[in-house]
Amino acid sequence: MNTGPSNRPTVIRTPRHSNRWALELLWTLSIHRVSLRYKETLFGFGWIFLQPIALTIIFNYIHRVARIPTGDIPYPLFAAVGLVVWSLTALTTSQSVVTVAGEVMLLKRIALPRILLPMSAVVSSLADLCVMGLMLVGLFLHYHISISWEVGWIPALFLIHLSLLIGISCLVSLANVFLRDIGHAIPSLLQLWFFASPVFYPSSMVPKEFVFLSRWNPMTGLIEGYRAALLLGKPPPQDLLWPAMIVSLAIMAIGAACFRQMEGSISDIL
Amino acid sequence: MIPIELVSVGKRYLRGIWPRHLAHLIHGRKKAQSDWFWALNQVDFTLTEPGKRVGIIGANGSGKTTFLRIISGVTAPTHGTVIVHGRVAPLLEPVAGMQPDLTGRENIFLVGMILGMRRHEVRKKLSVIVEFAGVKEFLDMPLKHYSLGMIMRLGFSIAIHVEADIILVDEAWSIGDAEFQTKSFDRLKALHQRKATILFVSHDLEAIRRQTDEALWLDHGKVASFGPSGEVIDAYQQAVREGRATGISA
């Protein structure tokens, strides 16, 4: 068996892709991803509401049964904020799984910046976020919640959230190319993560032995942060915000680095 | 400017599926070694000036497709140096990147942009692309209701209207009826006159002899010969007659 020479490969290519072109393509891919998801359904975008509404109803029932303390916050509002934040993470993660592995034909024929594929899953999930945001606005009006200046924290929280999503999206889409097991594992992992995150309960209810784990779950800091800023008119709890930020940025850095390192092998493995 | 330069390029592929290779790696290295094969090995290839038409010939499995994939950037070389100056348009498989649920119009924008065009470029060329593909009445119909021939014509039409410096053609000639083939040929000719480099993979040796200036003969992932088309094709045909030119022998 020939083992070939051992010089490292070099590739030089001009002209380079322009960033404007990449952004345009990302936008087009994202728009198509959104429209494909709801095209040819009767309710169209209505489906975006359905899951959070169904879950809010279920949670209200659980709340009745389990008496979850939420302080002065009406429980539907408490759960809805948690759900919208969680839905964005869950949707992006589950969408990312096939963004790369599902594009065999494309990736084997045409060279394009592959990172755009997982990123289109992130951007298209933001469309769902907008629709769910409208639902939140409706709830806020209904419960006469007054917004304080602490909503200024929302953009910061959102950036942390976004970096987490970008990292997860890179990792999940890449991992599913090399091990299709990931595609099967993700739904179960998401379910586990959902119950481990304070979506329908406050993080203050986490049992003592799990507090450490819960704190380093980035979704804990994010959900509690959004809740504090939106519903309590308080800044996000610092002891949860910092771990969320550290973990999210770390996941983004690791995800981007892995993607960069491995993307050259994607079309060979598919 | 040199459009394409490959210096001792090697490309190694996994023979089996990746998870099994991983299992081999875990259980011991010996088996893992034989999982690999070299699709290209020590390939040197330089085009000194743009505007050449180069035919690529060789038996099935001799590395022709891998060669094009390395140049288009779809796959990275395992070894060696690859230098490509210019925008590459692959006319490899005309349905790549198309979405059956999107309309013809949406697909033109999507594929056009994937191939490197800006949105405004696609908009400007939309009518020409549609005209060329002959799908004007079906522009707003989802692609899945198109006939296969229409899809292929549309894909080909999009790719061939990218203003590329290097065009990779992989047996795309059999697409469409005689009229479409003539149109495609004329369009490639026009691109060639504008100094585009055209790499052309085909098993139709007579077509290569007529339509290319130079030919590259690949054999078992190595360059068997590179030179004026007539000479290379003669040598190749001689080898085939003597039973020397075969593809990958497992």
Short mmCIF file of C-alpha atoms in Angstrom, two decimals:
data_model
loop_
_atom_site.label_atom_id
_atom_site.label_comp_id
_atom_site.label_asym_id
_atom_site.label_seq_id
_atom_site.Cartn_x
_atom_site.Cartn_y
_atom_site.Cartn_z
CA MET A 1 0.00 0.00 0.00
CA ASN A 2 1.36 3.35 -1.02
CA THR A 3 1.44 5.78 1.84
CA GLY A 4 2.31 8.74 -0.33
CA PRO A 5 4.50 11.70 0.46
CA SER A 6 4.11 13.29 3.85
CA ASN A 7 4.08 16.97 2.94
CA ARG A 8 1.21 18.95 4.41
CA PRO A 9 -1.49 20.00 1.95
CA THR A 10 -1.68 23.63 0.84
CA VAL A 11 -4.59 25.19 -0.99
CA ILE A 12 -4.46 28.68 -2.46
CA ARG A 13 -7.55 30.07 -4.09
CA THR A 14 -8.35 33.49 -5.56
CA PRO A 15 -10.59 35.44 -5.72
CA ARG A 16 -11.93 34.87 -2.24
CA HIS A 17 -15.65 34.80 -1.56
CA SER A 18 -16.90 38.23 -0.57
CA ASN A 19 -18.52 38.58 2.84
CA ARG A 20 -21.51 40.35 1.34
CA TRP A 21 -22.12 37.37 -0.90
CA ALA A 22 -21.87 35.02 2.09
CA LEU A 23 -24.37 37.10 4.06
CA GLU A 24 -26.77 37.21 1.14
CA LEU A 25 -26.53 33.47 0.73
CA LEU A 26 -27.02 32.92 4.46
CA TRP A 27 -30.15 35.04 4.31
CA THR A 28 -31.50 33.17 1.29
CA LEU A 29 -30.79 29.77 2.84
CA SER A 30 -32.48 30.84 6.07
CA ILE A 31 -35.57 32.23 4.38
CA HIS A 32 -35.98 29.04 2.39
CA ARG A 33 -35.51 26.96 5.50
CA VAL A 34 -38.34 28.81 7.23
CA SER A 35 -40.67 28.75 4.26
CA LEU A 36 -40.00 25.06 3.57
CA ARG A 37 -40.87 24.15 7.14
CA TYR A 38 -44.36 25.60 6.90
CA LYS A 39 -45.05 25.49 3.19
CA GLU A 40 -47.95 23.27 2.24
CA THR A 41 -49.34 23.20 5.77
CA LEU A 42 -52.84 24.58 6.25
CA PHE A 43 -52.01 26.59 9.38
CA GLY A 44 -48.64 27.76 8.13
CA PHE A 45 -46.88 29.85 10.71
CA GLY A 46 -49.64 29.08 13.20
CA TRP A 47 -47.74 25.92 14.00
CA ILE A 48 -45.02 27.98 15.63
CA PHE A 49 -47.54 28.97 18.34
CA LEU A 50 -48.95 25.54 18.81
CA GLN A 51 -46.20 23.91 20.81
CA PRO A 52 -45.62 26.72 23.32
CA ILE A 53 -49.40 27.12 23.79
CA ALA A 54 -49.90 23.39 24.32
CA LEU A 55 -47.02 23.27 26.77
CA THR A 56 -48.24 26.35 28.65
CA ILE A 57 -51.58 24.63 29.15
CA ILE A 58 -49.87 21.46 30.38
CA PHE A 59 -47.70 23.50 32.70
CA ASN A 60 -50.68 25.26 34.16
CA TYR A 61 -52.02 21.87 35.00
CA ILE A 62 -48.72 20.78 36.54
CA HIS A 63 -48.64 24.04 38.45
CA ARG A 64 -52.06 23.26 39.93
CA VAL A 65 -50.93 19.77 40.88
CA ALA A 66 -47.43 20.51 42.08
CA ARG A 67 -47.81 24.05 43.46
CA ILE A 68 -44.74 25.57 41.95
CA PRO A 69 -43.91 28.84 43.75
CA THR A 70 -43.31 31.70 41.32
CA GLY A 71 -43.63 34.64 43.70
CA ASP A 72 -45.68 37.52 42.29
CA ILE A 73 -45.41 36.35 38.70
CA PRO A 74 -48.55 34.79 37.22
CA TYR A 75 -47.62 31.23 36.37
CA PRO A 76 -48.63 31.30 32.66
CA LEU A 77 -46.30 34.24 32.16
CA PHE A 78 -43.54 32.56 34.16
CA ALA A 79 -43.81 29.41 32.07
CA ALA A 80 -44.23 31.24 28.76
CA VAL A 81 -40.97 33.18 29.12
CA GLY A 82 -39.15 29.97 30.01
CA LEU A 83 -40.72 28.21 27.05
CA VAL A 84 -39.91 30.84 24.46
CA VAL A 85 -36.29 30.92 25.58
CA TRP A 86 -36.11 27.14 25.66
CA SER A 87 -37.89 26.73 22.31
CA LEU A 88 -35.24 28.78 20.57
CA THR A 89 -32.50 26.50 21.89
CA ALA A 90 -34.42 23.30 21.21
CA LEU A 91 -35.47 24.34 17.72
CA THR A 92 -32.00 25.43 16.68
CA THR A 93 -30.47 22.23 18.01
CA SER A 94 -32.93 19.91 16.34
CA GLN A 95 -32.80 21.89 13.08
CA SER A 96 -29.02 21.83 13.02
CA VAL A 97 -28.77 18.05 13.05
CA VAL A 98 -29.42 17.58 9.35
CA THR A 99 -28.25 20.93 8.00
CA VAL A 100 -24.95 19.46 6.89
CA ALA A 101 -25.57 15.71 6.80
CA GLY A 102 -28.76 16.25 4.79
CA GLU A 103 -27.05 18.13 1.98
CA VAL A 104 -25.03 15.29 0.48
CA MET A 105 -25.81 16.21 -3.12
CA LEU A 106 -24.88 19.82 -2.60
CA LEU A 107 -21.72 19.31 -0.56
CA LYS A 108 -20.31 16.67 -2.90
CA ARG A 109 -20.76 18.84 -5.98
CA ILE A 110 -20.35 22.48 -5.06
CA ALA A 111 -17.80 24.21 -2.85
CA LEU A 112 -19.40 26.75 -0.57
CA PRO A 113 -18.60 28.03 2.93
CA ARG A 114 -20.07 25.07 4.79
CA ILE A 115 -20.49 27.04 8.00
CA LEU A 116 -23.43 28.79 6.31
CA LEU A 117 -25.52 25.62 6.57
CA PRO A 118 -25.62 25.33 10.38
CA MET A 119 -25.82 29.12 10.64
CA SER A 120 -28.94 29.09 8.48
CA ALA A 121 -30.54 26.87 11.14
CA VAL A 122 -29.74 29.54 13.75
CA VAL A 123 -31.05 32.41 11.65
CA SER A 124 -34.22 30.57 10.63
CA SER A 125 -34.97 29.77 14.29
CA LEU A 126 -34.88 33.49 14.97
CA ALA A 127 -37.91 33.83 12.70
CA ASP A 128 -39.77 31.49 15.03
CA LEU A 129 -38.53 33.56 17.95
CA CYS A 130 -40.11 36.66 16.44
CA VAL A 131 -43.47 34.93 16.13
CA MET A 132 -43.25 33.57 19.67
CA GLY A 133 -42.22 37.03 20.85
CA LEU A 134 -45.56 38.32 19.57
CA MET A 135 -47.28 35.74 21.74
CA LEU A 136 -45.33 37.02 24.73
CA VAL A 137 -46.33 40.59 24.00
CA GLY A 138 -49.96 39.47 24.01
CA LEU A 139 -49.50 37.80 27.41
CA PHE A 140 -47.75 40.88 28.81
CA LEU A 141 -50.63 43.09 27.75
CA HIS A 142 -53.14 40.68 29.17
CA TYR A 143 -51.46 40.58 32.58
CA HIS A 144 -50.65 44.31 32.58
CA ILE A 145 -46.98 43.70 33.19
CA SER A 146 -45.03 46.93 33.33
CA ILE A 147 -41.62 46.88 31.75
CA SER A 148 -38.74 48.40 33.71
CA TRP A 149 -35.40 49.72 32.52
CA GLU A 150 -33.90 46.35 33.32
CA VAL A 151 -35.04 45.13 29.88
CA GLY A 152 -31.77 46.74 28.83
CA TRP A 153 -30.28 43.41 29.86
CA ILE A 154 -32.17 41.59 27.11
CA PRO A 155 -29.73 42.37 24.28
CA ALA A 156 -26.81 41.17 26.43
CA LEU A 157 -28.67 38.00 27.35
CA PHE A 158 -29.59 37.50 23.73
CA LEU A 159 -25.97 37.76 22.61
CA ILE A 160 -24.96 35.13 25.16
CA HIS A 161 -27.84 32.97 23.99
CA LEU A 162 -26.83 33.47 20.36
CA SER A 163 -23.25 32.42 21.01
CA LEU A 164 -24.54 29.28 22.70
CA LEU A 165 -26.76 28.54 19.69
CA ILE A 166 -23.95 29.12 17.19
CA GLY A 167 -21.69 26.77 19.13
CA ILE A 168 -24.30 24.06 19.50
CA SER A 169 -25.27 24.34 15.86
CA CYS A 170 -21.67 23.89 14.69
CA LEU A 171 -21.06 20.96 17.01
CA VAL A 172 -24.30 19.12 16.35
CA SER A 173 -24.28 19.50 12.57
CA LEU A 174 -20.65 18.45 12.39
CA ALA A 175 -20.96 15.54 14.80
CA ASN A 176 -23.89 14.13 12.87
CA VAL A 177 -21.73 13.86 9.76
CA PHE A 178 -19.16 11.70 11.49
CA LEU A 179 -21.51 9.77 13.71
CA ARG A 180 -25.11 9.43 12.62
CA ASP A 181 -25.77 8.25 16.18
CA ILE A 182 -25.99 11.93 17.08
CA GLY A 183 -29.16 12.34 15.05
CA HIS A 184 -30.79 9.61 17.09
CA ALA A 185 -29.47 10.85 20.41
CA ILE A 186 -30.43 14.51 20.06
CA PRO A 187 -34.19 14.22 20.73
CA SER A 188 -33.56 12.30 23.97
CA LEU A 189 -30.76 14.62 25.02
CA LEU A 190 -32.97 17.63 24.37
CA GLN A 191 -35.68 16.11 26.53
CA LEU A 192 -33.20 15.55 29.32
CA TRP A 193 -31.88 19.07 29.00
CA PHE A 194 -35.41 20.45 29.02
CA PHE A 195 -36.22 18.94 32.40
CA ALA A 196 -32.80 19.92 33.74
CA SER A 197 -33.45 23.56 32.84
CA PRO A 198 -35.76 25.79 34.89
CA VAL A 199 -38.40 26.11 32.18
CA PHE A 200 -41.53 25.29 34.15
CA TYR A 201 -40.02 25.60 37.63
CA PRO A 202 -37.83 28.29 39.20
CA SER A 203 -34.17 27.47 39.68
CA SER A 204 -34.69 28.09 43.41
CA MET A 205 -36.53 24.75 43.51
CA VAL A 206 -33.51 22.75 42.30
CA PRO A 207 -32.57 20.18 44.98
CA LYS A 208 -29.39 20.96 46.88
CA GLU A 209 -27.29 18.17 45.41
CA PHE A 210 -27.98 19.42 41.86
CA VAL A 211 -27.40 23.12 42.43
CA PHE A 212 -23.83 23.00 41.18
CA LEU A 213 -24.79 21.21 37.95
CA SER A 214 -27.77 23.46 37.44
CA ARG A 215 -25.65 26.57 37.77
CA TRP A 216 -23.31 25.44 35.00
CA ASN A 217 -26.20 24.64 32.69
CA PRO A 218 -26.17 27.76 30.50
CA MET A 219 -29.93 27.59 30.04
CA THR A 220 -30.40 28.16 33.79
CA GLY A 221 -28.69 31.53 33.73
CA LEU A 222 -30.36 32.50 30.48
CA ILE A 223 -33.92 31.60 31.44
CA GLU A 224 -33.61 33.10 34.92
CA GLY A 225 -31.93 36.15 33.43
CA TYR A 226 -34.67 36.78 30.88
CA ARG A 227 -37.28 36.23 33.59
CA ALA A 228 -35.67 38.65 35.99
CA ALA A 229 -35.29 41.36 33.38
CA LEU A 230 -38.73 40.93 31.80
CA LEU A 231 -40.98 39.95 34.69
CA LEU A 232 -39.34 41.09 37.92
CA GLY A 233 -37.74 44.28 36.71
CA LYS A 234 -34.45 43.14 38.23
CA PRO A 235 -31.02 42.53 36.72
CA PRO A 236 -30.22 38.88 35.94
CA PRO A 237 -28.93 36.95 38.99
CA GLN A 238 -25.16 37.38 38.77
CA ASP A 239 -24.32 33.97 40.23
CA LEU A 240 -26.15 32.36 37.30
CA LEU A 241 -25.31 34.85 34.56
CA TRP A 242 -21.56 34.42 34.74
CA PRO A 243 -21.53 30.63 34.41
CA ALA A 244 -24.01 30.90 31.52
CA MET A 245 -21.79 33.40 29.77
CA ILE A 246 -18.61 31.41 30.31
CA VAL A 247 -20.15 28.15 29.14
CA SER A 248 -21.86 29.74 26.12
CA LEU A 249 -18.74 31.49 24.90
CA ALA A 250 -16.70 28.34 25.46
CA ILE A 251 -19.17 26.26 23.46
CA MET A 252 -19.09 28.79 20.64
CA ALA A 253 -15.29 28.82 20.59
CA ILE A 254 -15.07 25.03 20.67
CA GLY A 255 -17.81 24.66 18.05
CA ALA A 256 -16.26 27.13 15.64
CA ALA A 257 -12.78 25.65 16.11
CA CYS A 258 -14.00 22.09 15.56
CA PHE A 259 -15.95 23.11 12.48
CA ARG A 260 -12.97 24.89 11.02
CA GLN A 261 -10.72 21.95 11.72
CA MET A 262 -13.02 19.24 10.41
CA GLU A 263 -15.05 20.86 7.63
CA GLY A 264 -12.56 19.76 4.98
CA SER A 265 -13.43 16.12 5.65
CA ILE A 266 -17.19 16.61 5.50
CA SER A 267 -17.66 15.90 1.81
CA ASP A 268 -15.37 12.85 2.05
CA ILE A 269 -17.32 11.26 4.87
CA LEU A 270 -20.84 11.96 3.60
CA MET B 1 -1.86 34.36 -14.38
CA ILE B 2 -1.64 30.60 -13.99
CA PRO B 3 -5.23 29.38 -13.63
CA ILE B 4 -4.55 25.95 -12.17
CA GLU B 5 -1.49 24.38 -10.60
CA LEU B 6 -1.37 21.07 -8.77
CA VAL B 7 1.92 19.92 -7.24
CA SER B 8 2.25 16.29 -6.16
CA VAL B 9 -1.35 16.20 -5.03
CA GLY B 10 -2.62 13.12 -3.28
CA LYS B 11 -6.13 12.35 -2.13
CA ARG B 12 -6.90 9.52 0.22
CA TYR B 13 -10.40 8.19 0.74
CA LEU B 14 -11.87 5.82 3.21
CA ARG B 15 -12.89 2.58 1.54
CA GLY B 16 -15.65 1.59 3.93
CA ILE B 17 -17.92 3.63 6.12
CA TRP B 18 -16.52 5.91 8.75
CA PRO B 19 -18.05 4.38 11.92
CA ARG B 20 -16.57 0.99 10.99
CA HIS B 21 -13.19 2.60 10.49
CA LEU B 22 -13.56 4.15 13.91
CA ALA B 23 -14.30 0.72 15.34
CA HIS B 24 -11.15 -0.61 13.64
CA LEU B 25 -9.11 2.20 15.12
CA ILE B 26 -10.39 1.36 18.55
CA HIS B 27 -9.81 -2.39 18.21
CA GLY B 28 -6.36 -2.18 16.69
CA ARG B 29 -4.47 -0.39 13.97
CA LYS B 30 -3.71 -3.14 11.47
CA LYS B 31 -7.13 -3.35 9.87
CA ALA B 32 -7.54 0.42 10.00
CA GLN B 33 -4.58 0.91 7.58
CA SER B 34 -6.24 -1.06 4.78
CA ASP B 35 -9.44 0.99 5.06
CA TRP B 36 -7.85 3.70 2.92
CA PHE B 37 -7.16 4.00 -0.79
CA TRP B 38 -5.54 6.73 -2.87
CA ALA B 39 -7.89 8.21 -5.46
CA LEU B 40 -5.15 10.58 -6.60
CA ASN B 41 -1.48 10.01 -6.07
CA GLN B 42 1.40 12.39 -6.78
CA VAL B 43 -0.53 14.33 -9.40
CA ASP B 44 1.29 17.25 -11.01
CA PHE B 45 -0.71 19.40 -13.39
CA THR B 46 -0.14 22.97 -14.49
CA LEU B 47 -2.05 25.14 -16.92
CA THR B 48 0.22 28.03 -17.75
CA GLU B 49 -2.38 30.32 -19.32
CA PRO B 50 -6.15 30.80 -19.13
CA GLY B 51 -8.44 29.97 -22.02
CA LYS B 52 -7.37 26.37 -22.55
CA ARG B 53 -9.83 23.55 -23.10
CA VAL B 54 -8.61 20.41 -21.43
CA GLY B 55 -10.16 16.97 -21.72
CA ILE B 56 -9.74 14.51 -18.87
CA ILE B 57 -9.82 10.86 -19.79
CA GLY B 58 -9.23 7.54 -18.10
CA ALA B 59 -11.07 4.42 -17.04
CA ASN B 60 -13.82 4.45 -14.42
CA GLY B 61 -12.28 4.92 -11.00
CA SER B 62 -9.07 6.44 -12.35
CA GLY B 63 -9.56 9.63 -10.34
CA LYS B 64 -11.24 11.97 -12.84
CA THR B 65 -14.06 13.01 -10.53
CA THR B 66 -11.72 13.42 -7.58
CA PHE B 67 -9.50 15.57 -9.77
CA LEU B 68 -12.43 17.90 -10.54
CA ARG B 69 -13.52 17.95 -6.90
CA ILE B 70 -10.06 19.01 -5.79
CA ILE B 71 -10.07 21.88 -8.31
CA SER B 72 -13.61 22.97 -7.45
CA GLY B 73 -12.71 22.93 -3.76
CA VAL B 74 -15.41 20.45 -2.82
CA THR B 75 -12.75 18.32 -1.21
CA ALA B 76 -9.35 19.16 0.20
CA PRO B 77 -6.20 17.32 -0.88
CA THR B 78 -4.56 14.94 1.58
CA HIS B 79 -1.11 15.96 0.34
CA GLY B 80 0.39 18.46 -2.01
CA THR B 81 -0.33 21.97 -3.21
CA VAL B 82 -3.39 23.19 -5.06
CA ILE B 83 -3.44 26.67 -6.57
CA VAL B 84 -6.55 27.90 -8.36
CA HIS B 85 -6.90 31.46 -9.64
CA GLY B 86 -10.38 32.35 -10.81
CA ARG B 87 -14.02 31.70 -10.14
CA VAL B 88 -14.90 28.05 -10.63
CA ALA B 89 -18.27 26.90 -11.95
CA PRO B 90 -18.93 23.19 -11.65
CA LEU B 91 -21.25 21.74 -14.29
CA LEU B 92 -20.97 18.39 -12.61
CA GLU B 93 -24.45 17.31 -11.69
CA PRO B 94 -27.06 19.84 -12.70
CA VAL B 95 -29.48 19.00 -9.87
CA ALA B 96 -27.04 19.70 -7.03
CA GLY B 97 -28.39 22.24 -4.57
CA MET B 98 -31.89 22.34 -5.99
CA GLN B 99 -34.88 22.11 -3.67
CA PRO B 100 -37.90 20.18 -4.99
CA ASP B 101 -40.34 22.14 -2.81
CA LEU B 102 -39.21 25.54 -4.05
CA THR B 103 -40.40 27.03 -7.31
CA GLY B 104 -38.27 27.27 -10.41
CA ARG B 105 -37.68 30.96 -9.75
CA GLU B 106 -36.65 30.39 -6.12
CA ASN B 107 -34.32 27.62 -7.24
CA ILE B 108 -32.65 29.87 -9.80
CA PHE B 109 -31.83 32.37 -7.04
CA LEU B 110 -30.78 29.66 -4.58
CA VAL B 111 -28.52 27.72 -6.93
CA GLY B 112 -27.21 30.83 -8.64
CA MET B 113 -26.14 32.22 -5.29
CA ILE B 114 -24.70 28.91 -4.12
CA LEU B 115 -22.60 28.95 -7.29
CA GLY B 116 -21.21 32.33 -6.30
CA MET B 117 -23.48 34.90 -7.92
CA ARG B 118 -24.80 37.88 -6.01
CA ARG B 119 -28.56 38.29 -5.78
CA HIS B 120 -28.58 41.27 -8.16
CA GLU B 121 -26.50 39.30 -10.67
CA VAL B 122 -29.06 36.50 -10.66
CA ARG B 123 -31.89 39.00 -11.04
CA LYS B 124 -30.17 40.49 -14.06
CA LYS B 125 -29.67 37.10 -15.67
CA LEU B 126 -33.00 35.60 -14.69
CA SER B 127 -34.67 36.02 -18.08
CA VAL B 128 -31.63 34.68 -19.95
CA ILE B 129 -31.42 31.62 -17.70
CA VAL B 130 -35.12 30.94 -18.06
CA GLU B 131 -35.02 31.46 -21.79
CA PHE B 132 -32.04 29.13 -22.14
CA ALA B 133 -33.66 26.38 -20.07
CA GLY B 134 -36.99 26.82 -21.85
CA VAL B 135 -39.07 26.73 -18.65
CA LYS B 136 -40.71 30.13 -18.93
CA GLU B 137 -44.30 28.96 -18.35
CA PHE B 138 -43.30 26.88 -15.32
CA LEU B 139 -41.26 29.47 -13.46
CA ASP B 140 -43.58 29.66 -10.45
CA MET B 141 -44.31 25.96 -10.22
CA PRO B 142 -42.58 23.87 -7.54
CA LEU B 143 -39.63 22.02 -8.97
CA LYS B 144 -41.01 18.64 -7.94
CA HIS B 145 -43.67 18.94 -10.63
CA TYR B 146 -41.04 19.52 -13.31
CA SER B 147 -39.99 16.67 -15.55
CA LEU B 148 -36.48 15.38 -14.93
CA GLY B 149 -35.38 16.80 -18.26
CA MET B 150 -36.63 20.27 -17.29
CA ILE B 151 -34.85 20.13 -13.93
CA MET B 152 -31.60 19.13 -15.58
CA ARG B 153 -31.92 21.85 -18.23
CA LEU B 154 -32.63 24.45 -15.58
CA GLY B 155 -29.69 23.38 -13.42
CA PHE B 156 -27.37 23.36 -16.40
CA SER B 157 -28.64 26.73 -17.51
CA ILE B 158 -27.99 28.33 -14.11
CA ALA B 159 -24.47 26.94 -13.85
CA ILE B 160 -23.51 27.89 -17.38
CA HIS B 161 -24.53 31.51 -16.83
CA VAL B 162 -22.17 32.04 -13.91
CA GLU B 163 -19.41 34.29 -15.20
CA ALA B 164 -16.71 31.79 -14.34
CA ASP B 165 -13.04 31.71 -15.22
CA ILE B 166 -12.79 27.95 -14.83
CA ILE B 167 -15.60 25.65 -15.90
CA LEU B 168 -15.72 22.01 -14.93
CA VAL B 169 -17.86 19.82 -17.17
CA ASP B 170 -18.51 16.25 -16.13
CA GLU B 171 -20.37 14.30 -18.81
CA ALA B 172 -23.11 16.91 -18.76
CA TRP B 173 -23.42 16.68 -22.51
CA SER B 174 -26.11 14.05 -22.63
CA ILE B 175 -28.62 16.49 -21.12
CA GLY B 176 -31.62 17.56 -23.11
CA ASP B 177 -32.49 17.22 -26.76
CA ALA B 178 -30.32 18.01 -29.74
CA GLU B 179 -31.35 21.66 -29.71
CA PHE B 180 -30.40 22.09 -26.05
CA GLN B 181 -27.07 20.40 -26.63
CA THR B 182 -26.30 22.74 -29.48
CA LYS B 183 -27.18 25.74 -27.31
CA SER B 184 -25.02 24.45 -24.47
CA PHE B 185 -22.16 23.91 -26.84
CA ASP B 186 -22.48 27.44 -28.22
CA ARG B 187 -22.57 28.92 -24.72
CA LEU B 188 -19.42 27.03 -23.72
CA LYS B 189 -17.78 28.24 -26.90
CA ALA B 190 -18.68 31.83 -26.01
CA LEU B 191 -17.22 31.38 -22.54
CA HIS B 192 -14.08 29.90 -24.06
CA GLN B 193 -13.72 32.89 -26.35
CA ARG B 194 -13.82 35.04 -23.22
CA LYS B 195 -10.70 33.19 -22.03
CA ALA B 196 -12.45 30.82 -19.66
CA THR B 197 -10.57 27.62 -18.89
CA ILE B 198 -12.71 24.56 -19.50
CA LEU B 199 -12.02 21.16 -17.98
CA PHE B 200 -14.06 18.51 -19.61
CA VAL B 201 -14.46 14.94 -18.36
CA SER B 202 -15.94 12.50 -20.82
CA HIS B 203 -15.75 8.95 -22.06
CA ASP B 204 -16.57 10.22 -25.53
CA LEU B 205 -13.02 10.33 -26.85
CA GLU B 206 -13.99 11.71 -30.23
CA ALA B 207 -15.79 14.63 -28.57
CA ILE B 208 -12.66 15.34 -26.54
CA ARG B 209 -10.49 15.10 -29.63
CA ARG B 210 -12.67 17.64 -31.45
CA GLN B 211 -13.42 20.04 -28.65
CA THR B 212 -10.29 20.27 -26.54
CA ASP B 213 -6.77 21.54 -27.04
CA GLU B 214 -5.08 19.33 -24.52
CA ALA B 215 -5.91 16.13 -22.70
CA LEU B 216 -4.98 14.70 -19.33
CA TRP B 217 -4.99 10.92 -19.02
CA LEU B 218 -5.41 9.64 -15.50
CA ASP B 219 -4.64 6.06 -14.64
CA HIS B 220 -5.03 4.64 -11.14
CA GLY B 221 -4.97 8.13 -9.68
CA LYS B 222 -1.73 9.08 -11.43
CA VAL B 223 -1.03 11.21 -14.48
CA ALA B 224 -0.35 8.78 -17.32
CA SER B 225 0.04 11.50 -19.90
CA PHE B 226 -0.69 15.18 -20.51
CA GLY B 227 -0.32 16.94 -23.84
CA PRO B 228 -2.07 17.76 -27.11
CA SER B 229 -5.43 15.96 -27.20
CA GLY B 230 -4.79 13.92 -30.35
CA GLU B 231 -1.55 12.40 -29.08
CA VAL B 232 -2.86 11.61 -25.59
CA ILE B 233 -6.04 10.04 -26.91
CA ASP B 234 -4.10 7.92 -29.40
CA ALA B 235 -1.85 6.65 -26.63
CA TYR B 236 -4.87 5.99 -24.43
CA GLN B 237 -6.69 4.06 -27.14
CA GLN B 238 -3.53 2.05 -27.78
CA ALA B 239 -3.36 1.20 -24.08
CA VAL B 240 -7.04 0.24 -23.99
CA ARG B 241 -6.54 -2.10 -26.95
CA GLU B 242 -3.62 -3.74 -25.19
CA GLY B 243 -5.66 -4.03 -22.02
CA ARG B 244 -3.34 -1.81 -20.01
CA ALA B 245 -5.76 0.98 -19.10
CA THR B 246 -8.01 -0.17 -16.30
CA GLY B 247 -9.65 1.49 -13.37
CA ILE B 248 -9.10 0.83 -9.71
CA SER B 249 -8.38 -2.82 -9.24
CA ALA B 250 -9.78 -3.77 -5.87
#
